[in-house]
XYZ file of C-alpha atoms in Angstrom:
426
model
C 89.920 102.150 152.768
C 89.291 98.836 154.190
C 91.186 100.322 157.569
C 88.617 102.728 157.503
C 85.902 99.869 157.740
C 87.938 96.999 159.899
C 90.755 98.154 162.527
C 93.098 95.653 160.432
C 96.360 97.393 162.466
C 94.809 96.650 165.701
C 93.646 93.132 164.560
C 97.077 92.453 163.499
C 99.107 93.468 166.477
C 96.916 91.514 168.767
C 97.219 88.886 166.181
C 100.700 88.742 166.148
C 101.333 89.185 170.255
C 98.815 86.075 170.510
C 101.276 83.801 167.825
C 104.154 85.258 169.969
C 102.866 83.847 173.194
C 101.199 80.528 171.502
C 104.968 79.864 170.680
C 106.482 81.012 173.866
C 104.145 78.500 175.910
C 105.071 75.450 173.076
C 108.441 76.479 173.842
C 109.533 77.369 170.019
C 110.596 80.572 170.834
C 110.216 83.757 168.801
C 110.658 82.814 165.154
C 110.345 85.447 162.115
C 109.719 82.926 159.586
C 107.446 80.446 161.707
C 105.463 83.807 163.014
C 104.474 84.847 159.231
C 103.356 81.380 158.107
C 101.112 80.881 161.302
C 99.918 84.289 160.488
C 99.233 83.859 157.111
C 97.572 80.466 157.769
C 95.275 82.124 160.439
C 94.418 84.841 158.405
C 93.219 82.519 155.354
C 91.565 80.282 157.838
C 89.686 83.718 158.988
C 89.269 84.523 155.375
C 87.352 81.429 154.725
C 85.467 81.160 157.747
C 84.181 84.698 156.844
C 83.120 83.434 153.773
C 81.234 80.707 154.990
C 79.561 82.263 157.519
C 78.421 85.054 155.000
C 77.216 82.566 152.361
C 74.591 80.596 155.525
C 73.308 84.193 156.325
C 72.505 85.056 153.364
C 71.338 81.891 152.134
C 68.869 82.058 155.291
C 68.132 85.409 154.455
C 67.070 85.036 151.260
C 65.028 81.604 151.833
C 63.340 83.800 154.843
C 62.461 86.766 151.949
C 61.150 84.287 149.793
C 58.931 82.401 151.949
C 57.848 85.807 153.482
C 57.394 87.559 150.210
C 56.728 84.335 147.746
C 57.781 86.253 144.930
C 59.959 84.855 141.673
C 62.450 87.212 141.918
C 63.343 85.295 145.364
C 63.288 81.939 143.685
C 65.678 83.325 141.134
C 68.122 85.182 143.441
C 68.637 81.973 144.932
C 69.138 79.801 142.107
C 71.535 82.310 140.359
C 73.124 82.406 143.984
C 73.574 86.365 143.548
C 74.069 87.475 147.280
C 76.454 84.190 147.809
C 78.632 85.106 145.032
C 78.900 88.695 145.803
C 79.835 87.560 149.708
C 83.004 85.876 147.937
C 84.603 89.419 147.448
C 84.576 90.465 151.253
C 87.026 87.294 152.530
C 90.028 88.608 149.514
C 89.732 91.860 150.859
C 89.793 91.101 154.795
C 93.002 89.049 154.076
C 94.959 91.925 151.458
C 94.192 94.336 154.833
C 95.654 92.145 157.477
C 98.366 90.985 155.204
C 101.022 93.425 155.140
C 101.698 93.798 158.782
C 103.523 90.036 159.162
C 106.005 90.963 156.491
C 109.031 93.502 155.800
C 107.214 96.049 153.137
C 109.325 94.826 150.132
C 109.200 91.194 151.361
C 108.618 88.940 147.917
C 106.481 86.445 149.837
C 103.959 89.564 150.636
C 104.365 90.441 147.059
C 103.710 86.949 145.804
C 100.395 86.857 148.244
C 99.147 90.079 147.650
C 98.870 89.228 143.733
C 97.414 86.092 144.146
C 94.764 87.668 146.437
C 94.304 90.309 144.127
C 93.581 87.998 141.491
C 91.538 86.301 143.555
C 89.443 89.385 144.283
C 89.421 90.433 140.797
C 88.165 86.739 139.588
C 85.414 86.189 142.294
C 84.306 89.955 141.156
C 83.674 88.878 137.734
C 81.559 86.040 139.205
C 79.215 88.195 141.046
C 78.678 90.732 138.135
C 78.518 88.189 135.917
C 75.698 86.310 138.533
C 73.589 89.990 138.917
C 74.019 90.204 134.826
C 72.489 86.484 134.562
C 69.771 87.944 136.753
C 68.966 90.801 135.319
C 68.691 88.865 132.353
C 66.594 86.088 133.755
C 64.027 88.598 134.855
C 63.780 90.537 131.763
C 63.307 87.586 129.489
C 60.675 86.366 131.725
C 58.894 89.150 132.508
C 59.445 92.262 129.552
C 60.747 90.113 126.927
C 57.155 89.383 125.166
C 58.328 89.888 121.607
C 60.973 86.937 122.522
C 63.700 88.345 121.288
C 67.005 86.129 121.243
C 68.682 87.939 124.125
C 70.674 85.547 125.199
C 73.336 86.314 122.452
C 73.597 89.852 123.809
C 73.920 88.599 127.988
C 76.962 86.113 126.228
C 78.480 89.465 124.673
C 78.391 90.938 128.509
C 79.925 88.394 130.051
C 82.381 88.041 127.376
C 83.540 91.837 128.011
C 83.339 91.135 131.442
C 85.855 88.480 131.395
C 88.043 90.365 128.987
C 88.177 93.290 131.122
C 88.950 91.006 133.715
C 92.071 88.902 132.136
C 93.408 92.613 130.993
C 93.412 93.389 134.502
C 94.611 90.648 135.707
C 97.809 90.922 133.022
C 98.208 94.590 134.372
C 98.624 92.780 138.450
C 100.780 89.860 137.028
C 103.037 92.054 134.820
C 102.876 95.110 136.998
C 102.085 97.170 134.012
C 99.364 100.128 133.052
C 96.169 98.844 131.136
C 97.147 101.387 128.667
C 100.651 99.839 128.083
C 99.592 96.539 127.863
C 96.344 97.610 125.104
C 99.120 99.290 123.224
C 100.433 95.930 122.715
C 97.337 93.851 121.324
C 97.199 95.087 118.308
C 100.339 92.728 117.309
C 97.886 89.668 118.211
C 94.735 91.530 116.254
C 94.978 88.961 113.840
C 94.891 85.510 115.609
C 92.318 87.169 118.499
C 89.984 87.253 114.983
C 90.568 83.616 114.189
C 90.254 82.378 118.001
C 86.871 84.311 118.398
C 86.019 84.404 115.096
C 82.832 82.342 115.382
C 81.991 85.019 118.640
C 82.273 88.022 116.585
C 80.091 86.646 113.670
C 77.830 85.610 115.992
C 77.436 88.669 117.601
C 77.187 90.757 114.659
C 74.381 88.048 113.185
C 72.710 88.350 116.487
C 72.562 91.923 116.671
C 70.919 91.505 112.488
C 68.457 88.766 113.803
C 67.129 91.174 116.494
C 66.978 94.097 115.009
C 65.249 93.185 111.913
C 62.889 91.292 113.923
C 64.132 87.866 111.853
C 63.859 85.297 114.623
C 62.222 84.553 117.942
C 62.369 81.481 120.448
C 59.655 79.738 119.644
C 59.606 80.360 115.948
C 58.482 77.856 113.726
C 61.888 78.131 110.765
C 62.885 75.841 107.898
C 66.121 76.132 106.944
C 66.674 74.581 103.033
C 70.638 74.188 102.961
C 70.160 72.244 106.393
C 68.049 69.432 108.187
C 66.378 72.130 110.192
C 62.563 71.995 110.154
C 61.319 73.214 113.688
C 60.706 75.242 116.302
C 63.938 77.698 117.663
C 64.657 76.761 121.057
C 67.382 78.733 121.654
C 69.758 81.405 120.840
C 73.149 82.467 121.967
C 75.944 83.888 120.733
C 77.584 80.981 119.064
C 74.760 78.662 118.287
C 70.618 78.477 117.359
C 69.462 75.439 118.339
C 66.551 73.877 116.588
C 64.243 70.782 117.847
C 63.411 69.577 114.953
C 58.985 67.846 114.721
C 60.969 64.653 115.154
C 62.372 65.892 118.174
C 65.992 65.850 117.096
C 68.202 68.887 117.711
C 69.847 70.987 115.063
C 72.742 73.184 116.086
C 73.454 75.989 113.782
C 75.621 79.331 113.440
C 73.344 82.694 114.193
C 75.625 83.665 111.089
C 73.847 80.721 108.701
C 70.435 82.372 109.244
C 71.727 85.827 107.809
C 74.077 84.727 104.958
C 71.831 82.220 103.640
C 68.062 82.432 103.221
C 65.364 80.558 105.628
C 61.459 80.203 106.032
C 59.935 81.726 109.193
C 56.484 80.529 110.003
C 55.972 83.128 112.600
C 53.181 85.433 110.341
C 50.948 82.357 109.475
C 51.131 81.617 113.266
C 50.492 85.113 114.228
C 47.573 85.397 111.647
C 46.103 82.330 112.961
C 45.636 80.891 109.341
C 47.453 78.590 107.279
C 46.900 78.107 103.350
C 45.935 74.985 102.032
C 47.074 74.559 98.440
C 46.779 71.194 97.000
C 45.202 69.855 93.600
C 43.600 67.031 92.397
C 44.602 65.998 88.615
C 40.961 66.022 86.395
C 41.011 63.710 83.599
C 40.693 65.739 80.178
C 38.204 62.843 78.866
C 35.656 63.315 81.113
C 35.083 66.848 80.957
C 31.485 66.992 79.393
C 28.798 69.929 78.738
C 26.355 69.913 81.367
C 23.353 68.255 80.253
C 20.156 69.465 81.603
C 19.360 65.899 83.443
C 23.216 66.849 84.855
C 22.093 70.387 86.001
C 19.008 69.016 87.537
C 20.894 66.157 89.379
C 23.294 68.652 90.854
C 20.999 71.143 92.167
C 19.961 68.320 94.978
C 23.590 69.206 96.471
C 23.967 72.202 99.257
C 23.628 75.459 97.772
C 23.637 74.497 94.290
C 19.818 75.085 93.444
C 20.579 78.674 94.426
C 23.771 79.017 92.377
C 22.172 77.811 89.196
C 18.910 79.272 89.627
C 20.781 82.578 89.508
C 23.335 81.731 87.225
C 20.145 80.809 84.804
C 18.461 84.080 85.487
C 21.124 86.552 85.986
C 24.257 85.184 84.430
C 26.317 84.917 87.492
C 26.408 84.454 90.809
C 27.901 87.127 93.705
C 28.872 86.865 96.850
C 29.581 90.292 98.134
C 31.266 88.978 100.983
C 33.985 87.492 99.695
C 33.682 87.169 95.639
C 32.256 85.208 92.473
C 32.165 81.586 93.018
C 34.260 80.063 90.756
C 31.849 77.937 88.648
C 29.424 77.693 85.776
C 27.049 75.559 84.888
C 28.322 75.226 81.045
C 30.453 71.787 82.363
C 30.210 69.308 84.538
C 33.565 70.958 85.790
C 32.285 74.245 85.936
C 29.294 72.727 88.156
C 31.855 71.144 90.456
C 34.178 74.289 91.053
C 30.939 75.840 91.706
C 30.153 73.157 94.530
C 33.549 73.158 96.071
C 33.340 76.846 96.011
C 30.488 76.620 98.349
C 31.801 73.607 100.474
C 34.515 75.855 101.351
C 32.593 79.462 102.589
C 30.239 77.262 104.515
C 32.916 75.106 106.375
C 33.096 76.167 109.742
C 37.214 75.447 109.963
C 37.712 77.449 106.628
C 38.317 81.251 107.039
C 35.705 82.993 105.081
C 37.633 85.831 105.427
C 40.453 85.219 103.295
C 40.726 84.722 99.931
C 39.329 81.111 98.752
C 39.714 79.653 95.044
C 38.385 76.716 93.460
C 40.751 77.119 89.735
C 42.151 74.938 87.097
C 45.705 75.507 86.980
C 47.864 74.880 83.574
C 46.770 70.832 81.930
C 49.875 69.048 81.816
C 50.350 64.947 80.079
C 48.488 63.447 83.280
C 44.964 65.880 83.528
C 43.540 69.476 84.005
C 45.118 70.411 88.121
C 42.020 71.613 90.113
C 43.319 73.359 93.003
C 41.802 74.358 96.357
C 43.120 77.473 97.543
C 41.723 78.703 101.424
C 42.768 79.263 104.926
C 41.823 77.457 107.840
C 43.466 76.775 111.383
C 47.252 76.745 112.278
C 46.738 73.439 114.605
C 48.782 70.858 112.845
C 46.502 68.292 113.531
C 43.512 70.198 113.089
C 45.097 71.558 109.805
C 45.586 68.144 108.434
C 42.347 66.892 109.581
C 40.689 69.894 107.309
C 42.503 69.278 104.456
C 42.276 65.576 104.536
C 38.177 65.861 104.810
C 38.271 68.480 102.335
C 39.938 66.366 99.328
C 38.129 62.909 100.363
C 34.938 64.771 99.947
C 36.205 65.860 96.331
C 37.456 62.738 95.530
C 33.916 61.288 96.587
C 31.733 63.584 95.256
C 33.407 64.223 91.548
C 31.692 60.974 89.790
C 28.498 62.564 90.794
C 29.452 65.121 87.975
C 30.710 62.242 85.951
C 34.239 63.615 86.580
C 37.298 60.884 86.806
C 40.437 61.879 88.578
C 43.613 60.921 87.159
C 44.981 57.995 88.979
C 48.337 56.095 87.162
C 47.421 52.285 86.022
C 47.662 50.021 89.065
C 46.651 46.670 90.399
C 42.782 46.084 89.494
C 43.106 49.008 86.181
C 46.461 46.799 84.781
C 44.433 43.810 85.336
C 41.815 45.489 83.002
C 43.829 46.480 80.389
C 45.396 43.012 80.078
C 41.964 41.708 79.853
C 41.188 43.798 76.840
C 44.137 43.705 75.148
C 43.808 39.521 75.548
C 40.230 39.973 74.492
C 41.182 41.976 71.554
C 43.457 39.375 70.304
């Protein structure tokens, strides 16, 4: 096939005649061994020269194309060195085309050189194929992978398949055996192969499960309870999942860990645009009292409470068709506080009013009655913490107006007051 493209026979004859003339001029005479050495050295030099020239021409041509078209594709072609790696296939083909003319047909040296050149051709072909695969993956991952699927594992599998095929072909070339005969003996080493490629096989299967079940994307915030991983997934490959924790440390996990154990993915929260606030404050049971007329009159001055109290007094309930009944009553000071906090949340600019909003009492405990705030706000971490802090700071500040005390373990001045009271009693 190469002879149809390049007249290798004519080139070889011309090259050998010039070698003979050169040996005559320097007085060495015609020596077959010397001719072979010089011939091989020259065609190796020619092959490397062709490789160097092709690499330079391709690099210059690609750079000119990038300047002319100004596309990301050109930048990717240069970065991945696709054309440069593909050009390395031509020199060994030239070498193989010119090599046989200087040796006897059954020469051992000829056989060894042909095997080495063929192996080199197979290896550079594999490198070129992998460069093309990397280029295709880069383009697709950047332009088409809108779901941020972990496709790098698939790329690694494809590269692994290429190198497995190259290994089989290389062994066939070295031992002069057909691939079928070589593959027939692979079963003997199946157990060893399973041990060697255990992580790769498990990672490949886990990667397929993660992608097929849409369990993990690059950029997801995940928490793996059995590990210290709590952060953003930055890479998913065949053998490793990298998670950048909030303290900027990197945690590396095998993919099958995420399949074999449970993990929490916060993508649903990010996609919805809302993050849940669910936190409780403990109210002292002794401070919960029936609401007096004076207290109701005082609470009416708070925003929204006049309308609520008036409607409850006249109709027995207060209903907001857009959300639900305001969680509160006018029977106790705690009921008034629940109604006020519910109104406060409904009119807070950073609380999602189209989501569930609750101010409810949880099961009482030895430390008091838990008053839980349940609502949704923005997903931005800083804003989320600011809104949550604002709500509970307001709750702590407004509770005394309703005659309520929030539970706090004795400390500081409280301990001193208790000690003074005990001393005075004695």
